[in-house]
Amino acid sequence: MTDTSCTSYDPANHALSAAEARARMVGEVTPITGREFVAVRSALGRVLAADIIAPHDVPAHDNSAMDGYAVRFDSLAAEGETRLTVVGTAFAGNAFSGLVGKGQAVRIMTGAVLPAGADTVVVQEVTLSEGNEVIIPAGQRAGQNTRRAGEDLARGSVALPAGKRIGPAELGLIASLGVAELAVYRRLRVAFFSTGDELASLGNPLAPGQVYDSNRYTLHGLLQRFGAEIIDMGVVPDRPEALEATLLEASQVADAIITTGGVSVGEADFIKEILDKLGEVRFWKLNIKPGRPMAFGKVGNAWLFGLPGNPVAVMVSYTQFALDALHRMAGMDPLPMRPLLTVAAGNAIKKQPGRREYLRGKVAAFDGKFEVKTVGNQGSGVLRSMSEANCFVVLPEDCAGVATGDPVTVELFEGLL
Ligand code: AMP
Ligand code: MG
């Protein structure tokens, strides 16, 4: 597990490193404060706005972890078998109300409350039943096969902390506490639009020189997965008035604005003026590939993430930077660490030292050993590489090429996209 990100600048052009850019963005944005109450069933993907405190012990009672016989450990002979009298049965949801005395056993089912007096459960499979007696072999351990009250969660303890995103396990955990409704942050409102005179919208034929606007669909998917409230503002042509009006409108309805295109050297100047007027936005040259140009800052009260136009670069800069900042804005702790793994390269990769590169790769097991191969055309406009890949191969700044078999760092898409 290595993240060999480097924080130095490229002396030639003072490009920001990926680590530095991420740290700056995450450091600047602040969590939203609005919250609402939702039923457990509607809470998947939402972010807890307050700690959930266990109102009772989980499990609430000492109970059996197996089907078998509940006994007092001190009934059992130190050596050889023990014959006990079976005095009743304890079912899950239907306890045995008596006491288990010395020399006695109670037939018990998984999840049934451990009867008073009993402290140990002997699994049914090792016992022998004879009339109303049961024969227990030697070698049992005190307390075995029991679950203690509060062993999962003690009453009064923090079952889930504020800032936790609720997944399937959390839904079950919350339900296990008997909690039916919970406080979550409101959804983050994210407006986005594509910029470019060359962009055609779906449903229209392509004129010469046009491309279909794919970024808006990619972003739609990414933001839906993220759990944002999505505000799709369409395609904006490369005209100052149109950009200004759309940015202004977006800043009034959204917590964050994501744009694609228009931040490369030739184009940035063009919207720089508008952004200077509307807020405070910095244009960055990042020391990465793809995704070198990026804008970040504030328009009114909304944070702006100006991503490059190339479709793969959009996905790299979204997952590597915007996502971290959005996490924090949505009330979650920043992503603690990216899901990085080290695997052997299945093919050689050419690279010059200098920039951090995010190649599209596919991790798979070959003869039981995992390796990663780069997939398809690695051009920053070729979305097919993202579709065929299941990870980024992350080559750090100082990497000067990879030979087959070399260990490389990969970042799995699972959980990221
Ligand atoms: P830009 O960053 O605006 O210079 O765009 C870089 C490249 O990405 C150009 O080839 C654009 O045509 C392409 N591009 C920009 N925006 C989009 C989009 N929304 N969908 C597909 N391609 C795009
Ligand atoms: Mg453009």
GROMACS .gro file of C-alpha atoms and ligand atoms in nm:
model
  441
    1MET     CA    1   0.000   0.000   0.000
    2THR     CA    2   0.196   0.294  -0.119
    3ASP     CA    3   0.085   0.635  -0.220
    4THR     CA    4   0.397   0.780  -0.365
    5SER     CA    5   0.237   1.114  -0.441
    6CYS     CA    6   0.490   1.387  -0.445
    7THR     CA    7   0.424   1.739  -0.325
    8SER     CA    8   0.699   1.917  -0.513
    9TYR     CA    9   0.637   2.160  -0.796
   10ASP     CA   10   0.748   2.111  -1.148
   11PRO     CA   11   1.008   2.387  -1.158
   12ALA     CA   12   0.948   2.444  -1.527
   13ASN     CA   13   0.592   2.565  -1.492
   14HIS     CA   14   0.503   2.551  -1.124
   15ALA     CA   15   0.236   2.290  -1.179
   16LEU     CA   16   0.062   2.184  -0.861
   17SER     CA   17   0.099   1.825  -0.753
   18ALA     CA   18  -0.212   1.612  -0.723
   19ALA     CA   19  -0.164   1.577  -0.348
   20GLU     CA   20  -0.131   1.950  -0.299
   21ALA     CA   21  -0.431   2.035  -0.517
   22ARG     CA   22  -0.645   1.784  -0.329
   23ALA     CA   23  -0.532   1.910   0.009
   24ARG     CA   24  -0.606   2.269  -0.086
   25MET     CA   25  -0.953   2.195  -0.212
   26VAL     CA   26  -1.048   1.977   0.081
   27GLY     CA   27  -0.902   2.234   0.316
   28GLU     CA   28  -1.104   2.519   0.174
   29VAL     CA   29  -1.452   2.379   0.139
   30THR     CA   30  -1.676   2.350   0.443
   31PRO     CA   31  -1.957   2.107   0.526
   32ILE     CA   32  -2.316   2.208   0.467
   33THR     CA   33  -2.524   2.242   0.781
   34GLY     CA   34  -2.879   2.175   0.662
   35ARG     CA   35  -3.029   1.854   0.790
   36GLU     CA   36  -3.348   1.659   0.764
   37PHE     CA   37  -3.506   1.351   0.918
   38VAL     CA   38  -3.556   1.040   0.710
   39ALA     CA   39  -3.693   0.694   0.774
   40VAL     CA   40  -3.434   0.417   0.788
   41ARG     CA   41  -3.546   0.275   0.458
   42SER     CA   42  -3.479   0.607   0.282
   43ALA     CA   43  -3.140   0.658   0.440
   44LEU     CA   44  -2.921   0.457   0.203
   45GLY     CA   45  -2.635   0.673   0.079
   46ARG     CA   46  -2.721   0.960   0.310
   47VAL     CA   47  -2.479   1.107   0.562
   48LEU     CA   48  -2.549   1.100   0.934
   49ALA     CA   49  -2.582   1.450   1.076
   50ALA     CA   50  -2.565   1.336   1.439
   51ASP     CA   51  -2.414   1.044   1.627
   52ILE     CA   52  -2.647   0.751   1.673
   53ILE     CA   53  -2.628   0.642   2.035
   54ALA     CA   54  -2.725   0.287   2.123
   55PRO     CA   55  -3.046   0.315   2.331
   56HIS     CA   56  -2.998  -0.037   2.466
   57ASP     CA   57  -2.747  -0.318   2.460
   58VAL     CA   58  -2.710  -0.514   2.139
   59PRO     CA   59  -2.775  -0.797   2.181
   60ALA     CA   60  -3.017  -0.705   2.454
   61HIS     CA   61  -2.969  -1.036   2.643
   62ASP     CA   62  -2.711  -1.305   2.679
   63ASN     CA   63  -2.813  -1.562   2.420
   64SER     CA   64  -2.707  -1.876   2.244
   65ALA     CA   65  -2.492  -1.865   1.932
   66MET     CA   66  -2.576  -2.226   1.841
   67ASP     CA   67  -2.844  -2.491   1.864
   68GLY     CA   68  -2.758  -2.719   2.155
   69TYR     CA   69  -2.785  -2.738   2.532
   70ALA     CA   70  -2.749  -2.457   2.782
   71VAL     CA   71  -2.564  -2.576   3.091
   72ARG     CA   72  -2.374  -2.457   3.393
   73PHE     CA   73  -2.012  -2.508   3.322
   74ASP     CA   74  -1.956  -2.623   3.678
   75SER     CA   75  -2.195  -2.911   3.612
   76LEU     CA   76  -1.947  -3.067   3.373
   77ALA     CA   77  -1.697  -3.326   3.487
   78ALA     CA   78  -1.336  -3.223   3.442
   79GLU     CA   79  -1.270  -3.550   3.265
   80GLY     CA   80  -1.500  -3.792   3.086
   81GLU     CA   81  -1.861  -3.737   2.989
   82THR     CA   82  -2.138  -3.584   3.196
   83ARG     CA   83  -2.500  -3.691   3.206
   84LEU     CA   84  -2.747  -3.404   3.259
   85THR     CA   85  -3.123  -3.390   3.301
   86VAL     CA   86  -3.302  -3.188   3.035
   87VAL     CA   87  -3.551  -2.964   3.212
   88GLY     CA   88  -3.695  -2.761   2.924
   89THR     CA   89  -3.644  -2.586   2.594
   90ALA     CA   90  -3.551  -2.225   2.511
   91PHE     CA   91  -3.656  -2.093   2.170
   92ALA     CA   92  -3.554  -1.769   2.002
   93GLY     CA   93  -3.833  -1.536   2.105
   94ASN     CA   94  -3.966  -1.780   2.364
   95ALA     CA   95  -3.737  -1.803   2.663
   96PHE     CA   96  -3.714  -2.078   2.922
   97SER     CA   97  -3.829  -1.910   3.237
   98GLY     CA   98  -3.688  -2.150   3.491
   99LEU     CA   99  -3.345  -2.182   3.637
  100VAL     CA  100  -3.080  -2.423   3.514
  101GLY     CA  101  -2.951  -2.596   3.823
  102LYS     CA  102  -2.645  -2.809   3.873
  103GLY     CA  103  -2.680  -3.135   3.682
  104GLN     CA  104  -2.941  -2.984   3.452
  105ALA     CA  105  -2.953  -2.873   3.090
  106VAL     CA  106  -3.200  -2.681   2.875
  107ARG     CA  107  -3.236  -2.756   2.507
  108ILE     CA  108  -3.164  -2.419   2.340
  109MET     CA  109  -3.195  -2.274   1.990
  110THR     CA  110  -2.973  -2.012   1.827
  111GLY     CA  111  -3.069  -1.664   1.944
  112ALA     CA  112  -3.268  -1.787   2.244
  113VAL     CA  113  -3.208  -1.606   2.571
  114LEU     CA  114  -2.961  -1.794   2.787
  115PRO     CA  115  -3.166  -1.925   3.082
  116ALA     CA  116  -3.080  -1.809   3.432
  117GLY     CA  117  -2.808  -2.023   3.581
  118ALA     CA  118  -2.665  -2.137   3.247
  119ASP     CA  119  -2.339  -1.990   3.123
  120THR     CA  120  -2.228  -2.228   2.850
  121VAL     CA  121  -2.381  -2.386   2.539
  122VAL     CA  122  -2.281  -2.729   2.411
  123VAL     CA  123  -2.355  -2.777   2.042
  124GLN     CA  124  -2.613  -3.037   1.968
  125GLU     CA  125  -2.391  -3.234   1.728
  126VAL     CA  126  -2.148  -3.349   1.998
  127THR     CA  127  -2.419  -3.459   2.243
  128LEU     CA  128  -2.617  -3.778   2.279
  129SER     CA  129  -2.981  -3.763   2.384
  130GLU     CA  130  -3.125  -4.047   2.596
  131GLY     CA  131  -3.480  -4.002   2.713
  132ASN     CA  132  -3.489  -3.688   2.922
  133GLU     CA  133  -3.114  -3.691   2.963
  134VAL     CA  134  -2.829  -3.566   2.753
  135ILE     CA  135  -2.470  -3.687   2.750
  136ILE     CA  136  -2.206  -3.417   2.716
  137PRO     CA  137  -1.854  -3.516   2.613
  138ALA     CA  138  -1.545  -3.385   2.787
  139GLY     CA  139  -1.352  -3.086   2.656
  140GLN     CA  140  -1.609  -2.804   2.677
  141ARG     CA  141  -1.498  -2.448   2.749
  142ALA     CA  142  -1.670  -2.215   2.998
  143GLY     CA  143  -1.888  -1.960   2.821
  144GLN     CA  144  -1.856  -2.121   2.480
  145ASN     CA  145  -2.120  -2.062   2.209
  146THR     CA  146  -2.282  -1.774   2.391
  147ARG     CA  147  -2.326  -1.412   2.289
  148ARG     CA  148  -2.313  -1.163   2.569
  149ALA     CA  149  -2.554  -0.873   2.614
  150GLY     CA  150  -2.397  -0.555   2.477
  151GLU     CA  151  -2.117  -0.743   2.305
  152ASP     CA  152  -2.199  -0.579   1.967
  153LEU     CA  153  -2.291  -0.242   2.114
  154ALA     CA  154  -2.310  -0.130   2.472
  155ARG     CA  155  -2.603   0.091   2.570
  156GLY     CA  156  -2.503   0.460   2.557
  157SER     CA  157  -2.210   0.406   2.323
  158VAL     CA  158  -2.180   0.572   1.982
  159ALA     CA  159  -2.316   0.315   1.741
  160LEU     CA  160  -2.246   0.530   1.435
  161PRO     CA  161  -2.070   0.866   1.429
  162ALA     CA  162  -2.195   1.179   1.253
  163GLY     CA  163  -2.035   1.203   0.911
  164LYS     CA  164  -2.080   0.835   0.836
  165ARG     CA  165  -2.235   0.753   0.505
  166ILE     CA  166  -2.510   0.497   0.543
  167GLY     CA  167  -2.464   0.171   0.355
  168PRO     CA  168  -2.652  -0.157   0.382
  169ALA     CA  169  -2.465  -0.260   0.698
  170GLU     CA  170  -2.553   0.070   0.865
  171LEU     CA  171  -2.921   0.033   0.772
  172GLY     CA  172  -2.927  -0.301   0.950
  173LEU     CA  173  -2.729  -0.170   1.243
  174ILE     CA  174  -2.963   0.124   1.290
  175ALA     CA  175  -3.262  -0.107   1.273
  176SER     CA  176  -3.101  -0.339   1.529
  177LEU     CA  177  -3.112  -0.047   1.771
  178GLY     CA  178  -3.483   0.000   1.716
  179VAL     CA  179  -3.421   0.343   1.562
  180ALA     CA  180  -3.679   0.420   1.293
  181GLU     CA  181  -3.587   0.774   1.193
  182LEU     CA  182  -3.256   0.955   1.178
  183ALA     CA  183  -3.099   1.294   1.114
  184VAL     CA  184  -2.904   1.322   0.789
  185TYR     CA  185  -2.749   1.615   0.608
  186ARG     CA  186  -2.959   1.743   0.326
  187ARG     CA  187  -2.834   1.634  -0.012
  188LEU     CA  188  -2.556   1.839  -0.160
  189ARG     CA  189  -2.689   2.047  -0.449
  190VAL     CA  190  -2.457   2.022  -0.744
  191ALA     CA  191  -2.518   2.214  -1.066
  192PHE     CA  192  -2.322   2.124  -1.375
  193PHE     CA  193  -2.294   2.220  -1.736
  194SER     CA  194  -2.079   2.159  -2.039
  195THR     CA  195  -1.911   2.437  -2.229
  196GLY     CA  196  -1.814   2.436  -2.596
  197ASP     CA  197  -1.941   2.563  -2.927
  198GLU     CA  198  -1.867   2.223  -3.078
  199LEU     CA  199  -2.109   2.033  -2.856
  200ALA     CA  200  -2.426   1.882  -2.993
  201SER     CA  201  -2.706   1.761  -2.771
  202LEU     CA  202  -2.856   1.417  -2.803
  203GLY     CA  203  -3.140   1.397  -3.048
  204ASN     CA  204  -2.980   1.639  -3.292
  205PRO     CA  205  -2.774   1.529  -3.592
  206LEU     CA  206  -2.403   1.604  -3.576
  207ALA     CA  207  -2.301   1.900  -3.791
  208PRO     CA  208  -1.947   1.895  -3.931
  209GLY     CA  209  -1.695   1.952  -3.651
  210GLN     CA  210  -1.944   1.876  -3.375
  211VAL     CA  211  -1.925   1.611  -3.103
  212TYR     CA  212  -2.202   1.492  -2.881
  213ASP     CA  213  -2.188   1.626  -2.529
  214SER     CA  214  -2.092   1.316  -2.334
  215ASN     CA  215  -1.948   1.481  -2.024
  216ARG     CA  216  -2.285   1.582  -1.892
  217TYR     CA  217  -2.397   1.221  -1.896
  218THR     CA  218  -2.081   1.099  -1.728
  219LEU     CA  219  -2.121   1.364  -1.461
  220HIS     CA  220  -2.484   1.282  -1.421
  221GLY     CA  221  -2.385   0.924  -1.341
  222LEU     CA  222  -2.104   1.024  -1.109
  223LEU     CA  223  -2.317   1.269  -0.916
  224GLN     CA  224  -2.609   1.033  -0.894
  225ARG     CA  225  -2.377   0.771  -0.746
  226PHE     CA  226  -2.247   1.031  -0.507
  227GLY     CA  227  -2.599   1.101  -0.388
  228ALA     CA  228  -2.614   1.467  -0.486
  229GLU     CA  229  -2.922   1.663  -0.578
  230ILE     CA  230  -2.847   1.712  -0.944
  231ILE     CA  231  -2.907   2.036  -1.129
  232ASP     CA  232  -2.833   1.985  -1.498
  233MET     CA  233  -2.784   2.321  -1.666
  234GLY     CA  234  -2.721   2.192  -2.015
  235VAL     CA  235  -2.467   2.305  -2.270
  236VAL     CA  236  -2.335   2.659  -2.267
  237PRO     CA  237  -2.171   2.800  -2.578
  238ASP     CA  238  -1.831   2.971  -2.558
  239ARG     CA  239  -1.988   3.316  -2.524
  240PRO     CA  240  -1.910   3.538  -2.224
  241GLU     CA  241  -2.267   3.652  -2.164
  242ALA     CA  242  -2.403   3.298  -2.176
  243LEU     CA  243  -2.135   3.169  -1.940
  244GLU     CA  244  -2.180   3.454  -1.700
  245ALA     CA  245  -2.556   3.414  -1.686
  246THR     CA  246  -2.535   3.039  -1.633
  247LEU     CA  247  -2.267   3.062  -1.365
  248LEU     CA  248  -2.465   3.324  -1.182
  249GLU     CA  249  -2.781   3.120  -1.193
  250ALA     CA  250  -2.596   2.807  -1.082
  251SER     CA  251  -2.433   2.988  -0.791
  252GLN     CA  252  -2.776   3.090  -0.664
  253VAL     CA  253  -2.919   2.738  -0.653
  254ALA     CA  254  -2.624   2.510  -0.587
  255ASP     CA  255  -2.363   2.437  -0.323
  256ALA     CA  256  -2.118   2.330  -0.591
  257ILE     CA  257  -2.088   2.393  -0.963
  258ILE     CA  258  -1.905   2.156  -1.192
  259THR     CA  259  -1.821   2.269  -1.542
  260THR     CA  260  -1.633   2.087  -1.815
  261GLY     CA  261  -1.424   2.244  -2.087
  262GLY     CA  262  -1.295   2.593  -2.125
  263VAL     CA  263  -1.010   2.577  -1.876
  264SER     CA  264  -0.726   2.496  -2.113
  265VAL     CA  265  -0.468   2.766  -2.181
  266GLY     CA  266  -0.632   2.914  -2.487
  267GLU     CA  267  -0.979   2.915  -2.338
  268ALA     CA  268  -0.911   2.997  -1.977
  269ASP     CA  269  -0.838   3.361  -2.039
  270PHE     CA  270  -1.176   3.390  -2.188
  271ILE     CA  271  -1.369   3.289  -1.878
  272LYS     CA  272  -1.112   3.417  -1.632
  273GLU     CA  273  -1.255   3.765  -1.664
  274ILE     CA  274  -1.607   3.648  -1.594
  275LEU     CA  275  -1.496   3.450  -1.293
  276ASP     CA  276  -1.298   3.742  -1.161
  277LYS     CA  277  -1.614   3.941  -1.175
  278LEU     CA  278  -1.839   3.679  -1.015
  279GLY     CA  279  -1.611   3.539  -0.749
  280GLU     CA  280  -1.266   3.416  -0.671
  281VAL     CA  281  -1.140   3.140  -0.889
  282ARG     CA  282  -0.789   3.016  -0.947
  283PHE     CA  283  -0.672   2.843  -1.256
  284TRP     CA  284  -0.437   2.559  -1.190
  285LYS     CA  285  -0.194   2.365  -1.397
  286LEU     CA  286  -0.173   2.028  -1.231
  287ASN     CA  287   0.121   1.800  -1.253
  288ILE     CA  288  -0.090   1.512  -1.378
  289LYS     CA  289  -0.199   1.342  -1.696
  290PRO     CA  290  -0.471   1.349  -1.804
  291GLY     CA  291  -0.642   1.644  -1.640
  292ARG     CA  292  -0.373   1.907  -1.641
  293PRO     CA  293  -0.585   2.225  -1.641
  294MET     CA  294  -0.839   2.285  -1.368
  295ALA     CA  295  -1.015   2.579  -1.208
  296PHE     CA  296  -1.117   2.592  -0.845
  297GLY     CA  297  -1.271   2.862  -0.634
  298LYS     CA  298  -1.590   3.037  -0.540
  299VAL     CA  299  -1.867   3.189  -0.746
  300GLY     CA  300  -2.097   3.367  -0.505
  301ASN     CA  301  -2.152   3.111  -0.229
  302ALA     CA  302  -2.097   2.809  -0.448
  303TRP     CA  303  -1.770   2.624  -0.493
  304LEU     CA  304  -1.668   2.590  -0.854
  305PHE     CA  305  -1.484   2.292  -0.996
  306GLY     CA  306  -1.384   2.376  -1.351
  307LEU     CA  307  -1.283   2.044  -1.504
  308PRO     CA  308  -1.111   2.005  -1.840
  309GLY     CA  309  -1.315   1.911  -2.144
  310ASN     CA  310  -1.161   1.582  -2.245
  311PRO     CA  311  -1.394   1.304  -2.136
  312VAL     CA  312  -1.132   1.091  -1.959
  313ALA     CA  313  -0.976   1.396  -1.798
  314VAL     CA  314  -1.321   1.480  -1.660
  315MET     CA  315  -1.336   1.146  -1.483
  316VAL     CA  316  -0.981   1.172  -1.352
  317SER     CA  317  -1.019   1.521  -1.216
  318TYR     CA  318  -1.361   1.447  -1.073
  319THR     CA  319  -1.249   1.132  -0.890
  320GLN     CA  320  -0.912   1.267  -0.781
  321PHE     CA  321  -1.013   1.615  -0.666
  322ALA     CA  322  -1.376   1.717  -0.686
  323LEU     CA  323  -1.495   1.398  -0.518
  324ASP     CA  324  -1.283   1.459  -0.210
  325ALA     CA  325  -1.410   1.813  -0.177
  326LEU     CA  326  -1.771   1.706  -0.234
  327HIS     CA  327  -1.732   1.443   0.036
  328ARG     CA  328  -1.635   1.706   0.284
  329MET     CA  329  -1.907   1.943   0.169
  330ALA     CA  330  -2.169   1.671   0.209
  331GLY     CA  331  -2.074   1.635   0.575
  332MET     CA  332  -1.856   1.328   0.540
  333ASP     CA  333  -1.504   1.301   0.659
  334PRO     CA  334  -1.271   1.344   0.363
  335LEU     CA  335  -1.188   1.017   0.192
  336PRO     CA  336  -0.928   0.887   0.436
  337MET     CA  337  -0.729   0.704   0.179
  338ARG     CA  338  -0.788   0.600  -0.174
  339PRO     CA  339  -0.836   0.228  -0.225
  340LEU     CA  340  -0.485   0.167  -0.351
  341LEU     CA  341  -0.337  -0.173  -0.413
  342THR     CA  342  -0.001  -0.280  -0.539
  343VAL     CA  343  -0.006  -0.539  -0.815
  344ALA     CA  344   0.235  -0.658  -1.082
  345ALA     CA  345   0.220  -0.485  -1.419
  346GLY     CA  346   0.103  -0.725  -1.689
  347ASN     CA  347   0.261  -0.513  -1.958
  348ALA     CA  348   0.534  -0.255  -1.994
  349ILE     CA  349   0.430   0.113  -1.973
  350LYS     CA  350   0.627   0.400  -2.119
  351LYS     CA  351   0.655   0.712  -1.910
  352GLN     CA  352   0.883   1.012  -1.865
  353PRO     CA  353   0.951   1.135  -1.512
  354GLY     CA  354   0.769   1.456  -1.423
  355ARG     CA  355   0.396   1.410  -1.412
  356ARG     CA  356   0.173   1.179  -1.219
  357GLU     CA  357  -0.019   0.964  -1.464
  358TYR     CA  358  -0.353   0.793  -1.433
  359LEU     CA  359  -0.373   0.516  -1.689
  360ARG     CA  360  -0.676   0.303  -1.740
  361GLY     CA  361  -0.612  -0.056  -1.641
  362LYS     CA  362  -0.776  -0.384  -1.575
  363VAL     CA  363  -0.682  -0.592  -1.275
  364ALA     CA  364  -0.748  -0.961  -1.314
  365ALA     CA  365  -0.614  -1.288  -1.181
  366PHE     CA  366  -0.389  -1.483  -1.413
  367ASP     CA  367  -0.296  -1.829  -1.286
  368GLY     CA  368  -0.419  -1.722  -0.944
  369LYS     CA  369  -0.197  -1.413  -0.931
  370PHE     CA  370  -0.332  -1.063  -0.975
  371GLU     CA  371  -0.183  -0.836  -1.234
  372VAL     CA  372  -0.290  -0.522  -1.413
  373LYS     CA  373  -0.282  -0.452  -1.783
  374THR     CA  374  -0.347  -0.117  -1.941
  375VAL     CA  375  -0.650  -0.122  -2.167
  376GLY     CA  376  -0.701   0.014  -2.513
  377ASN     CA  377  -0.617   0.357  -2.637
  378GLN     CA  378  -0.497   0.577  -2.352
  379GLY     CA  379  -0.591   0.906  -2.520
  380SER     CA  380  -0.759   1.146  -2.280
  381GLY     CA  381  -1.061   1.167  -2.506
  382VAL     CA  382  -1.116   0.793  -2.535
  383LEU     CA  383  -1.391   0.703  -2.292
  384ARG     CA  384  -1.386   0.346  -2.405
  385SER     CA  385  -1.070   0.298  -2.200
  386MET     CA  386  -1.264   0.395  -1.887
  387SER     CA  387  -1.540   0.156  -1.974
  388GLU     CA  388  -1.304  -0.137  -2.029
  389ALA     CA  389  -1.096  -0.058  -1.724
  390ASN     CA  390  -1.168  -0.144  -1.362
  391CYS     CA  391  -0.893   0.072  -1.214
  392PHE     CA  392  -0.653   0.358  -1.264
  393VAL     CA  393  -0.289   0.259  -1.281
  394VAL     CA  394  -0.133   0.543  -1.086
  395LEU     CA  395   0.225   0.617  -1.185
  396PRO     CA  396   0.393   0.863  -0.951
  397GLU     CA  397   0.577   1.173  -1.067
  398ASP     CA  398   0.923   1.022  -1.052
  399CYS     CA  399   0.835   0.701  -1.234
  400ALA     CA  400   1.038   0.660  -1.551
  401GLY     CA  401   0.854   0.371  -1.707
  402VAL     CA  402   0.734   0.031  -1.599
  403ALA     CA  403   0.862  -0.310  -1.705
  404THR     CA  404   0.639  -0.615  -1.716
  405GLY     CA  405   0.626  -0.763  -1.367
  406ASP     CA  406   0.711  -0.439  -1.186
  407PRO     CA  407   0.485  -0.357  -0.891
  408VAL     CA  408   0.251  -0.069  -0.970
  409THR     CA  409  -0.013   0.113  -0.770
  410VAL     CA  410  -0.372   0.075  -0.883
  411GLU     CA  411  -0.681   0.256  -0.764
  412LEU     CA  412  -0.991   0.043  -0.810
  413PHE     CA  413  -1.296   0.208  -0.959
  414GLU     CA  414  -1.521   0.017  -0.726
  415GLY     CA  415  -1.644   0.264  -0.469
  416LEU     CA  416  -1.490   0.552  -0.659
  417LEU     CA  417  -1.725   0.574  -0.953
  418AMP     P1  418  -1.164   2.193  -2.391
  418AMP     O1  419  -1.110   2.159  -2.257
  418AMP     O2  420  -1.287   2.274  -2.386
  418AMP     O3  421  -1.057   2.256  -2.475
  418AMP     O4  422  -1.200   2.056  -2.459
  418AMP     C1  423  -1.103   1.958  -2.481
  418AMP     C2  424  -1.157   1.847  -2.569
  418AMP     O5  425  -1.265   1.783  -2.507
  418AMP     C3  426  -1.209   1.894  -2.704
  418AMP     O6  427  -1.177   1.797  -2.801
  418AMP     C4  428  -1.358   1.900  -2.682
  418AMP     O7  429  -1.430   1.885  -2.802
  418AMP     C5  430  -1.380   1.784  -2.589
  418AMP     N1  431  -1.499   1.811  -2.510
  418AMP     C6  432  -1.519   1.921  -2.437
  418AMP     N2  433  -1.638   1.916  -2.374
  418AMP     C7  434  -1.694   1.798  -2.410
  418AMP     C8  435  -1.817   1.733  -2.378
  418AMP     N3  436  -1.905   1.792  -2.296
  418AMP     N4  437  -1.842   1.614  -2.430
  418AMP     C9  438  -1.751   1.554  -2.512
  418AMP     N5  439  -1.634   1.609  -2.545
  418AMP    C10  440  -1.604   1.730  -2.497
  419MG      MG  441  -1.393   2.397  -2.512
   0.00000   0.00000   0.00000
